[in-house]
Short mmCIF file of C-alpha atoms and ligand atoms in Angstrom, two decimals:
data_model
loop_
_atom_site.label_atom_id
_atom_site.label_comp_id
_atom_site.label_asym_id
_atom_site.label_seq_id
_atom_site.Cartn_x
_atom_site.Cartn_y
_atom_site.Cartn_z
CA UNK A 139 21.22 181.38 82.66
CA UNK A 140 17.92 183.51 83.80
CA UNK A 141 17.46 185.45 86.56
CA UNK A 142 13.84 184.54 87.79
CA UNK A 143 11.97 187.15 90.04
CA UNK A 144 9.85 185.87 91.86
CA UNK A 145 6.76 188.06 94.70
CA UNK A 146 5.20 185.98 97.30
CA UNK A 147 3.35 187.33 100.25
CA UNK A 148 4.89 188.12 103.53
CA UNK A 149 5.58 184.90 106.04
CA UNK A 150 3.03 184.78 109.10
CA UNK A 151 3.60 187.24 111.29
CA UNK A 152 4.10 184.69 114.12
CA UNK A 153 7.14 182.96 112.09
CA UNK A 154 7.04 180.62 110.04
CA UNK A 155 5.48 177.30 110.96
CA UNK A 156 7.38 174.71 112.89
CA UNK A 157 4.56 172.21 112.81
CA UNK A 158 0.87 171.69 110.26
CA UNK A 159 -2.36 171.02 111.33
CA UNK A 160 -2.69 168.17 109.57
CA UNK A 161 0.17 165.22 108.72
CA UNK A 162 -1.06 164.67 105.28
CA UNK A 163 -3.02 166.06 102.30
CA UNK A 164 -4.57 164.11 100.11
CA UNK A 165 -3.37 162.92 97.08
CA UNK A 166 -5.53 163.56 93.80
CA UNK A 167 -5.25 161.81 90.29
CA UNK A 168 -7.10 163.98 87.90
CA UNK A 169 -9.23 167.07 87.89
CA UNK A 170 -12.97 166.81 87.32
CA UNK A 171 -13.15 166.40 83.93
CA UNK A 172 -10.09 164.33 83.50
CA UNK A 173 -7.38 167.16 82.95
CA UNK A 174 -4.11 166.00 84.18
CA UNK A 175 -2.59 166.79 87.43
CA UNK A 176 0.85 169.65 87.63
CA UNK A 177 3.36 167.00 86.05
CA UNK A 178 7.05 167.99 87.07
CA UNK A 179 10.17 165.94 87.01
CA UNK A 180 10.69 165.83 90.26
CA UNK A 181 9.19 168.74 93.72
CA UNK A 182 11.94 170.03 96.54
CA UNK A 183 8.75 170.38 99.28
CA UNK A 184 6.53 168.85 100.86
CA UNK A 185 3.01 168.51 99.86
CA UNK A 186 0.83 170.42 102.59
CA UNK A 187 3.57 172.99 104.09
CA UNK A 188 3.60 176.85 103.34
CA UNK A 189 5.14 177.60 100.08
CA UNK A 190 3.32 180.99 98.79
CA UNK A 191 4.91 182.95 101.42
CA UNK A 192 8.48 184.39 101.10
CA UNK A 193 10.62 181.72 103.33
CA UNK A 194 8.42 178.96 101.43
CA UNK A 195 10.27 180.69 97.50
CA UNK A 196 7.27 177.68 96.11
CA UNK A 197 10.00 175.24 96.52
CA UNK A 198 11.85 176.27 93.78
CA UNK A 199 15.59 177.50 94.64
CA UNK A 200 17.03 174.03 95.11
CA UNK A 201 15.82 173.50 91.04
CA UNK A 202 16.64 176.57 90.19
CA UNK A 203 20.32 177.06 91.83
CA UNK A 204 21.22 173.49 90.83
CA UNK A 205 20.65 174.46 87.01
CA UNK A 206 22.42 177.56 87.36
CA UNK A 207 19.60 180.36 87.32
CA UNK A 208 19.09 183.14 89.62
CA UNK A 209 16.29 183.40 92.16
CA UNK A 210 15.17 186.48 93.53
CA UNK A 211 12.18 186.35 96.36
CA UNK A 212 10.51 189.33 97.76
CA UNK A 213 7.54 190.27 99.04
CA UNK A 214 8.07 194.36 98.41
CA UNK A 215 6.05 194.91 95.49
CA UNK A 216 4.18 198.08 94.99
CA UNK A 217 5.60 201.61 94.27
CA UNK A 218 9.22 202.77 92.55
CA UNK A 219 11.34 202.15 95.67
CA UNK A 220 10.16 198.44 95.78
CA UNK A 221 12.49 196.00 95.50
CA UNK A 222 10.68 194.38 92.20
CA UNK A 223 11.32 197.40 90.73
CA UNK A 224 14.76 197.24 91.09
CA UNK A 225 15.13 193.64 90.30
CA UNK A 226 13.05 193.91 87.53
CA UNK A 227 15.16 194.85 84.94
CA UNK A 228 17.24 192.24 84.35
CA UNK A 229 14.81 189.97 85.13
CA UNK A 230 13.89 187.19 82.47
CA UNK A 231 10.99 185.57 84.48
CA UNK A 232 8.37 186.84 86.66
CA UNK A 233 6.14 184.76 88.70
CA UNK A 234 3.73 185.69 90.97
CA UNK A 235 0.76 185.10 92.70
CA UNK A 236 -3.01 186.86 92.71
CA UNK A 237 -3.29 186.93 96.01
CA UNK A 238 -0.42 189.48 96.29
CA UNK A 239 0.14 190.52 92.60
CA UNK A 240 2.79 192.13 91.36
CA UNK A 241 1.47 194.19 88.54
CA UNK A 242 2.98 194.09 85.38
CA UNK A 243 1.77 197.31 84.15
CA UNK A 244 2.86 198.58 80.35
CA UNK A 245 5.59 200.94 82.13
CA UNK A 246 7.23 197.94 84.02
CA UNK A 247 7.41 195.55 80.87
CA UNK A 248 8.94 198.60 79.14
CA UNK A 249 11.68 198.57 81.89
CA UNK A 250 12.29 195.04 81.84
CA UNK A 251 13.67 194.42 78.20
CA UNK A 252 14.84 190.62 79.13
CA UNK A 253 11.33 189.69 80.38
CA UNK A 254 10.28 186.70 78.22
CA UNK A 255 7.83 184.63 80.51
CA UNK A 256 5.38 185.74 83.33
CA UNK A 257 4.16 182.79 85.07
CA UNK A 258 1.26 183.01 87.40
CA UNK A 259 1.50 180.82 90.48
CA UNK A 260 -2.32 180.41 90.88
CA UNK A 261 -5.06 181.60 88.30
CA UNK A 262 -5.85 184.55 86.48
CA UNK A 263 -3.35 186.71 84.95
CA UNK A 264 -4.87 190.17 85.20
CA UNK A 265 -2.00 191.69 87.33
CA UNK A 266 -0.32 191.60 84.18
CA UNK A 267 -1.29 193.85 81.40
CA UNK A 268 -1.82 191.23 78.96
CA UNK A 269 -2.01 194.04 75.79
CA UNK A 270 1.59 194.98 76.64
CA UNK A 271 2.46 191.50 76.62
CA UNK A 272 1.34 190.29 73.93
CA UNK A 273 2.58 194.10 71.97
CA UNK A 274 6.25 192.74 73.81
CA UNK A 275 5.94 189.43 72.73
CA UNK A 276 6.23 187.99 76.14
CA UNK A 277 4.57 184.72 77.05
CA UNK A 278 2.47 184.50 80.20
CA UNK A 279 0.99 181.45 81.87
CA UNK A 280 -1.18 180.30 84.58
CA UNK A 281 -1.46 177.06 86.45
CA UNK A 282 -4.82 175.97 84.97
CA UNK A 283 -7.44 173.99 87.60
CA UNK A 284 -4.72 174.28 90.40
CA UNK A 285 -7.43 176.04 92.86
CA UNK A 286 -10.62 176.04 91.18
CA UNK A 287 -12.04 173.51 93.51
CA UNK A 288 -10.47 175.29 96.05
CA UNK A 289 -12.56 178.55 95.19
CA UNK A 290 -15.92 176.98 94.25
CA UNK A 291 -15.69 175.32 98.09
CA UNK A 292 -14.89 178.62 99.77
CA UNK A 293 -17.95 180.20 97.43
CA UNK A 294 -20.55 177.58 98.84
CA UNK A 295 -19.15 178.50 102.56
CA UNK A 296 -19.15 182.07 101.75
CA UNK A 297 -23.18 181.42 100.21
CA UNK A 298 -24.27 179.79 103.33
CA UNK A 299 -22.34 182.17 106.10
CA UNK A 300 -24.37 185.07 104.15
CA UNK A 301 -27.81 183.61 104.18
CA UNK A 302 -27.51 182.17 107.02
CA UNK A 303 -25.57 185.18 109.09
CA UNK A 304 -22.81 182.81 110.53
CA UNK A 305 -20.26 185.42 111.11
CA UNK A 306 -22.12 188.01 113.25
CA UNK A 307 -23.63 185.03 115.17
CA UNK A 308 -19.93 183.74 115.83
CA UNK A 309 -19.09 187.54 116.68
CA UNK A 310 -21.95 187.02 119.89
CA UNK A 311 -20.21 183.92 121.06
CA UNK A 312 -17.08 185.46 121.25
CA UNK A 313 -17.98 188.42 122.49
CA UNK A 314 -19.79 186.55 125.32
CA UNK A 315 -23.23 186.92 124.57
CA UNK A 316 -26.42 184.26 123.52
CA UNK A 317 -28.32 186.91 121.36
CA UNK A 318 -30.20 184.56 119.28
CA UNK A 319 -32.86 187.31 118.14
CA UNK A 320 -29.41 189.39 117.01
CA UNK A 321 -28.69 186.56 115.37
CA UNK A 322 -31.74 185.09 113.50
CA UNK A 323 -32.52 188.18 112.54
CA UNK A 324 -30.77 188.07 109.60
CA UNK A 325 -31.12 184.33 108.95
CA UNK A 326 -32.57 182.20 106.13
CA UNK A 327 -32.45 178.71 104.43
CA UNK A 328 -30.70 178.57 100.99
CA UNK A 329 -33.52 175.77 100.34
CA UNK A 330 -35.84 176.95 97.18
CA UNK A 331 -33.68 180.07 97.00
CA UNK A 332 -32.30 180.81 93.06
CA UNK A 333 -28.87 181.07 92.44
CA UNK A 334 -26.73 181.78 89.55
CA UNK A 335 -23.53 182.19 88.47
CA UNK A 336 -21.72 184.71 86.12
CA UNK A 337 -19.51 182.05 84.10
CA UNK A 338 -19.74 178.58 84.14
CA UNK A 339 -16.42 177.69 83.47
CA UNK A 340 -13.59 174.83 86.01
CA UNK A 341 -14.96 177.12 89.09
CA UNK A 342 -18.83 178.31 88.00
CA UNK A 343 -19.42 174.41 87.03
CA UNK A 344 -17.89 172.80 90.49
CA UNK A 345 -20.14 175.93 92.40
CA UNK A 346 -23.13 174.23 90.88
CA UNK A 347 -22.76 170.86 91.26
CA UNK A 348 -21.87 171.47 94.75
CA UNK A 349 -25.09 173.37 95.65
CA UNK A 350 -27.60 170.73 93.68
CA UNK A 351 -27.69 168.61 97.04
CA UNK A 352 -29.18 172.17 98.73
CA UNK A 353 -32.27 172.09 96.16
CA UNK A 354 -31.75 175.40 95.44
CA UNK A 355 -32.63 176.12 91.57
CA UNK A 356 -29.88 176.55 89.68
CA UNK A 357 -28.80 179.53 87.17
CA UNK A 358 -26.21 180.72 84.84
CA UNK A 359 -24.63 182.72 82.09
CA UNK A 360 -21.65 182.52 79.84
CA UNK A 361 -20.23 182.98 76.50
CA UNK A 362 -21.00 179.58 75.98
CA UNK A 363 -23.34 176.95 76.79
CA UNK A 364 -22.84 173.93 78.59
CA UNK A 365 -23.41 170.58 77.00
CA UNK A 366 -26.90 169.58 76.99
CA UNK A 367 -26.25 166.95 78.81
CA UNK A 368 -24.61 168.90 82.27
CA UNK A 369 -27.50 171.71 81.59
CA UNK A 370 -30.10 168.16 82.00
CA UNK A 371 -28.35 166.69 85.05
CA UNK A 372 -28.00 169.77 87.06
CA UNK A 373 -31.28 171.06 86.26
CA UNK A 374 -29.59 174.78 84.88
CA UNK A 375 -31.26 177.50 83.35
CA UNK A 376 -29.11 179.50 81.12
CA UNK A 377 -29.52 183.13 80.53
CA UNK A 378 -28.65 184.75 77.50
CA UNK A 379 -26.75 187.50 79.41
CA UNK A 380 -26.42 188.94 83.15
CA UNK A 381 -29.15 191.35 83.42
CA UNK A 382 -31.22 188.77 82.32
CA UNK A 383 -29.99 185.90 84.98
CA UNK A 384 -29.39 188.48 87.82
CA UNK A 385 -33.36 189.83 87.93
CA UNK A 386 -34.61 186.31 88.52
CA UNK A 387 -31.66 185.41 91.51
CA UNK A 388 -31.41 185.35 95.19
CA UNK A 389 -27.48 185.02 95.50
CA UNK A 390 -25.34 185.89 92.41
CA UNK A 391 -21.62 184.22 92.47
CA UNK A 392 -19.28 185.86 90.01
CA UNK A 393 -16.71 183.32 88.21
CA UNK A 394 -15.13 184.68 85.25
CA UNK A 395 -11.72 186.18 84.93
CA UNK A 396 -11.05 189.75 84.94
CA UNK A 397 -10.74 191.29 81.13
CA UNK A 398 -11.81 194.17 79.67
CA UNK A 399 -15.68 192.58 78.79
CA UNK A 400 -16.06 192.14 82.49
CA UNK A 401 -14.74 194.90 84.23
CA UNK A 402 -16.90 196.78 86.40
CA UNK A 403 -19.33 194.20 84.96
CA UNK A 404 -21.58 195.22 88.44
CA UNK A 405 -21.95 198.89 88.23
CA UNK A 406 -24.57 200.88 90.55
CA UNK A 407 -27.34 200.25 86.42
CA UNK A 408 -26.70 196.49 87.05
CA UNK A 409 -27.14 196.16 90.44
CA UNK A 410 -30.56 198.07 90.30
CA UNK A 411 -31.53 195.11 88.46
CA UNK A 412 -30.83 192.56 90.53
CA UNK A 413 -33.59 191.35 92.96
CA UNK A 414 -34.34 193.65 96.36
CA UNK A 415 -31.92 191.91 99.24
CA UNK A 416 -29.99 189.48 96.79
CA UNK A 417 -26.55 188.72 98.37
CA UNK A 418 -23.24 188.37 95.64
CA UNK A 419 -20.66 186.48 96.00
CA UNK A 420 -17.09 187.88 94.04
CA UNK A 421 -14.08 185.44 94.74
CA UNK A 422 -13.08 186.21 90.89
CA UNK A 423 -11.43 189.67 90.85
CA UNK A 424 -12.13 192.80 92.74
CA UNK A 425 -12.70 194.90 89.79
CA UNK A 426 -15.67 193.22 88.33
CA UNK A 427 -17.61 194.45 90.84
CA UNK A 428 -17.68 198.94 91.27
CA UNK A 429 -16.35 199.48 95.06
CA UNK A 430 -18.47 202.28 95.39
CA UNK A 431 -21.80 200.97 93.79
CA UNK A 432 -21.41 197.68 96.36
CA UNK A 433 -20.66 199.60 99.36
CA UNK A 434 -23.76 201.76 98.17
CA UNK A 435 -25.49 198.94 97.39
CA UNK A 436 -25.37 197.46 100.99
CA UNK A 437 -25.90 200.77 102.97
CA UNK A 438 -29.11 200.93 101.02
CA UNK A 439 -30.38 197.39 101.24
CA UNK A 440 -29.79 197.25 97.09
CA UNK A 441 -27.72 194.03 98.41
CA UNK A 442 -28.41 192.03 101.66
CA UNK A 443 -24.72 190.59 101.92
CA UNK A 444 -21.70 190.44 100.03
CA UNK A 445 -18.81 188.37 100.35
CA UNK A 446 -15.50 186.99 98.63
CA UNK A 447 -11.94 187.58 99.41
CA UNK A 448 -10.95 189.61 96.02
CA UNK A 449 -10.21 193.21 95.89
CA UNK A 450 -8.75 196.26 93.79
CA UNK A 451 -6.08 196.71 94.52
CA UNK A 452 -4.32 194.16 96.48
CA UNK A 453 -3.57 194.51 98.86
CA UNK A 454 -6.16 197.23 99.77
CA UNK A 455 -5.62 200.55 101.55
CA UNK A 456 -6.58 200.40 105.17
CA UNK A 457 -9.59 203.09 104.14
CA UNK A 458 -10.66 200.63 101.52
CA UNK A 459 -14.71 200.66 101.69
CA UNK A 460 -15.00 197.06 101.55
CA UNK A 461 -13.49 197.31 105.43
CA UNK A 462 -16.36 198.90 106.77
CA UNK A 463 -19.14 198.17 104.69
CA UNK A 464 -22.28 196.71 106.50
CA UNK A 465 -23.36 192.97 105.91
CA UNK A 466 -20.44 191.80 104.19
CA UNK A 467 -18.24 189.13 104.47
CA UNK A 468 -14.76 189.97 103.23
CA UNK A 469 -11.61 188.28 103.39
CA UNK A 470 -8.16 188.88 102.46
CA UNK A 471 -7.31 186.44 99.27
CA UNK A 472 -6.98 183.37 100.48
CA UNK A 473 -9.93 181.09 98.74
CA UNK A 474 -7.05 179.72 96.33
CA UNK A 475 -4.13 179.64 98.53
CA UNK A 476 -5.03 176.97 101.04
CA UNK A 477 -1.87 174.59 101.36
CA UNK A 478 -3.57 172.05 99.48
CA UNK A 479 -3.71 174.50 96.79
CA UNK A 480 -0.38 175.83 97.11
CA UNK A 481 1.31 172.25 96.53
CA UNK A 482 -0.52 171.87 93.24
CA UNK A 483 0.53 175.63 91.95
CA UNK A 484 4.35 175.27 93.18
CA UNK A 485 4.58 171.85 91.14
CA UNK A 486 2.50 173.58 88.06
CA UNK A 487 4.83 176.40 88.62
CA UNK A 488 7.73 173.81 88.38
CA UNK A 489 6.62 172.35 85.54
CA UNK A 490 6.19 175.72 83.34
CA UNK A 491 10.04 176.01 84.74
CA UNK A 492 11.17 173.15 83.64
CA UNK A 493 9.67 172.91 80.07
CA UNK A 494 10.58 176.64 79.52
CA UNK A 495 14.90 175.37 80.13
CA UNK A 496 14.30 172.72 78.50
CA UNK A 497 12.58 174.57 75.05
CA UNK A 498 9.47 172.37 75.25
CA UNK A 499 5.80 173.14 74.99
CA UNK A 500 3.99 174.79 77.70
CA UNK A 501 0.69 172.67 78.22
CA UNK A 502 -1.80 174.39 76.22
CA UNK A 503 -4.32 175.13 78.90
CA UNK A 504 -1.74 177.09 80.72
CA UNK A 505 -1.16 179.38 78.10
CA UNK A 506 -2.82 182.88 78.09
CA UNK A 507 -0.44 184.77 75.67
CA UNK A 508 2.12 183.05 73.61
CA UNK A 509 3.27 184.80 70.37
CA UNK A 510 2.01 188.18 70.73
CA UNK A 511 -1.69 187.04 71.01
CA UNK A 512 -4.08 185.07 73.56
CA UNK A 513 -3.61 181.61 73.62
CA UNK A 514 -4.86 178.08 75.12
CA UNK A 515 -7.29 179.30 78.24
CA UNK A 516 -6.65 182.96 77.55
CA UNK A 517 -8.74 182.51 73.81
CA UNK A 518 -11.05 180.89 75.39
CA UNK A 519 -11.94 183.20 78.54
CA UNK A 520 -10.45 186.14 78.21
CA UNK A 521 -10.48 189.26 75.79
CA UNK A 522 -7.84 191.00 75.01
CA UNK A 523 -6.75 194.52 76.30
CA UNK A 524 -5.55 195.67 79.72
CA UNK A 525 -7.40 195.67 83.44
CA UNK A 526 -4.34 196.66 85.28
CA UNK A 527 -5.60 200.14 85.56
CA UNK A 528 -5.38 201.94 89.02
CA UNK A 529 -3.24 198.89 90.36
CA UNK A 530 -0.39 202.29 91.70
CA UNK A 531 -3.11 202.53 94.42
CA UNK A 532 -1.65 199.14 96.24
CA UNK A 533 1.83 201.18 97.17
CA UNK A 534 -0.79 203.46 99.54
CA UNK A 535 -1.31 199.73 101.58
CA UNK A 536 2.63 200.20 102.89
CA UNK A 537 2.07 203.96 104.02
CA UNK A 538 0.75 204.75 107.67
P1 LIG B 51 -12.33 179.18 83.62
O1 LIG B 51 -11.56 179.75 82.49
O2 LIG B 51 -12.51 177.70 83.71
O3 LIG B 51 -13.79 179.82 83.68
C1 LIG B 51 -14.05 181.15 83.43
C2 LIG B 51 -15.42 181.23 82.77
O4 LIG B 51 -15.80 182.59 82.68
C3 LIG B 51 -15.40 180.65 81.37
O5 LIG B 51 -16.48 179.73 81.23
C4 LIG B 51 -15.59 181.89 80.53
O6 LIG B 51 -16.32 181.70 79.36
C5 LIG B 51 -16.43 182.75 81.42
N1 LIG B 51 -16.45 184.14 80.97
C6 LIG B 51 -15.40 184.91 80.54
N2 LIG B 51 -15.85 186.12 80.21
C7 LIG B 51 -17.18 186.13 80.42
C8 LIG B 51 -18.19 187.11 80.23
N3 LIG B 51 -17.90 188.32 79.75
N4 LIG B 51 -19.47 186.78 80.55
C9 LIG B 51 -19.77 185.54 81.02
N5 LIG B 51 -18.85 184.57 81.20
C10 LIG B 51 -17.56 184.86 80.90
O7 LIG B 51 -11.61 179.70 84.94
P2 LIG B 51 -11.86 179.29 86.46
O8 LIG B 51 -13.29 178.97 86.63
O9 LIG B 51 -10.85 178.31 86.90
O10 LIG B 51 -11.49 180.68 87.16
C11 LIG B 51 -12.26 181.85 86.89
C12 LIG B 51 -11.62 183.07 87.54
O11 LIG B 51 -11.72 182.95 88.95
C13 LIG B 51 -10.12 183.23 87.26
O12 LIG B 51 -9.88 183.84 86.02
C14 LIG B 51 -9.70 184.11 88.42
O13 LIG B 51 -9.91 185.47 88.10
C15 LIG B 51 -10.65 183.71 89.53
N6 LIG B 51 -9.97 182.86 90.53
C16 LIG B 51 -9.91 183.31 91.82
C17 LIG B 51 -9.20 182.60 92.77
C18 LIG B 51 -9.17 183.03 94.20
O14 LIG B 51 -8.28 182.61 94.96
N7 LIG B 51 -10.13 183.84 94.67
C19 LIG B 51 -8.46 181.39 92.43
C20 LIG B 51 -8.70 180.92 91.07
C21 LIG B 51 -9.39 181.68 90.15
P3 LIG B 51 -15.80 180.93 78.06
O15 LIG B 51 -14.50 180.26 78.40
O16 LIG B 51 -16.94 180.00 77.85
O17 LIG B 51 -15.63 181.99 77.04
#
């Protein structure tokens, strides 16, 4: 029987909710491009409530306790006094979520010698340090397509509150002002703007297609191309590589996981060579972008805006420079947690569970490391090596 460890965020500070916004989510067949929906035996929750925080476990104890396993939920993460730490070593599966990652750095896989599976609730495994991994011989998987749409909507928003200066304009209303000069002073149309995307992949593809209506013209870059066909209906240009793309762009929107080829992928060298007031757009990981060069980057006017709802670490320290920056428009993680999201990632969590008891195949697109090397979606996007570097710096969030 395994003990399954499992870090969620903290519940909402108000309690947990007693009633939803909306009665019902909808209910979708297929992703965009046909790839099936999370397929479990059976879900303990209902689609549309709060599952990634702690009280919400992702639906999973009733499953889990019925078949005999273990479940261990907290939210205490960071530093050697947490309570992952503790539970940790006689832990055989980890799951967590990016949006509050529990790092599986080198040294914790070397104190957990049971650990056979990390499952990611959500995508992108970078939390864990996929060289030790696959050196340890422990599988990790991700819940392929669960949020992309999810994250390629919140990009468009976050594109058009830049450009358009929505959140400073709010800021007047509430503050109980009419400044429209404040406001439109800092305003323009997407409409003939360029805009590309670093990766074109379930996220950088949806981005695009969504902002074709805006005639806008349309760039990218990736490892590889598109068909023919998608590069001829959407109008795209592709660039060979990102200096190349990023000279030629109004708004940049990064979309590619974190790996050692694309960390700190946007230093201070390649945002000099972006265009004079271009605006970015990270919701893919923190670390792609260099926290200094983009806070630099925006004091200077390098960068008119910048906005996602990725950092390094998570969560941040309350100095972090992203707080204070000017012109940005930061969130906490949250593009790929909405609770539409969360339902599909709890039953794609479920049904890694469920084929790991029952010694069947994980789907091969949630596979990132299987047998000591990248696998399914982790050969195709990622390289392989380690970008858990520095992650010690989220145990600074907890101190005063
Ligand atoms: P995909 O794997 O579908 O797409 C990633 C794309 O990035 C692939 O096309 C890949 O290329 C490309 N890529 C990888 N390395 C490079 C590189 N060095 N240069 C250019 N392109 C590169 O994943 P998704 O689109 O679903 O997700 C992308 C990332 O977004 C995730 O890994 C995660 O980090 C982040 N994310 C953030 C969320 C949030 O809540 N903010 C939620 C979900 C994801 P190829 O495969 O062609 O080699």
């Amino acid at each position: 029987m395994a003990k399954v460890l499992c870090v969620l965020y903290d519940d909402p500070v108000g309690g947990y909710p007693k009633s939803y916004a909306i009665g019902t989510i909808p209910k979708l067949d297929r992703y965009p491009g046909g790839q099936a929906m999370p397929s479990p035996k059976q879900i303990d929750f209902k689609p549309g409530e709060l599952l990634g925080s702690v009280s919400g476990e992702l639906g999973l104890r009733k499953f889990l306790e019925a078949n005999g396993h273990t479940l261990v939920v907290t939210s205490d993460k960071d530093g050697d006094d947490s309570v992952f730490d503790r539970e940790l070593p006689d832990a055989e599966i980890v799951i967590s979520q990016p949006f509050w990652p529990a790092y599986l750095t080198a040294a914790r896989i070397a104190k957990a010698p049971k650990l056979k599976l990390a499952i990611t609730a959500g995508i992108g495994s970078d939390h864990v340090d996929l060289q030790a991994a696959m050196d340890r011989g422990v599988t990790v998987a991700e819940v392929t397509y669960c949020n992309s749409i999810s994250v390629a909507e919140h990009v468009v928003m976050m594109i058009l509150s830049l450009v358009r200066n929505y959140i400073p304009s709010y800021d007047w209303v509430v503050k109980g002002g009419w400044n429209i000069a404040d406001c439109v002073a800092r305003s323009y149309d997407v409409e003939g703007m360029s805009v590309g995307t670093v990766g074109a992949g379930r996220i950088g593809l949806a981005v695009l297609r969504r902002l074709k209506p805006f005639d806008v013209r349309l760039h990218y870059t990736d490892r590889h191309r598109l068909p023919a066909a998608t590069e001829q209906e959407l109008n795209l240009v592709f660039h060979p590589s990102v200096e190349a793309m990023v000279r030629i762009c109004d708004v940049v929107t990064i979309n590619t996981p974190l790996h050692p080829e694309t960390e700190h992928m946007f230093n201070d060298a390649l945002i000099a060579k972006m265009k004079r007031g271009a605006y970015l757009v990270n919701t893919a990981r923190g670390k792609i972008c260099d926290r200094d060069a983009v806070a630099r980057a925006l004091r200077d006017g390098q960068l008119a805006g910048y906005a996602g709802d990725v950092w390094f670490p998570q969560p941040p320290p309350k100095d972090h420079p992203w707080r204070s920056m000017p012109n940005h428009g930061m969130t906490p993680h949250v593009s790929g947690t909405s609770l539409s999201a969360q339902a599909r990632y709890a039953a794609g969590v479920r049904e890694i569970l469920e084929c790991w008891f029952d010694r069947k195949a994980i789907r091969n697109e949630y596979l990132i490391v299987k047998d000591g090397k990248l696998a399914g979606a982790g050969a195709h996007s990622y390289s392989a090596g380690n970008a858990t570097g520095g992650s010690e710096e989220a145990a600074k969030f907890k101190k005063k």
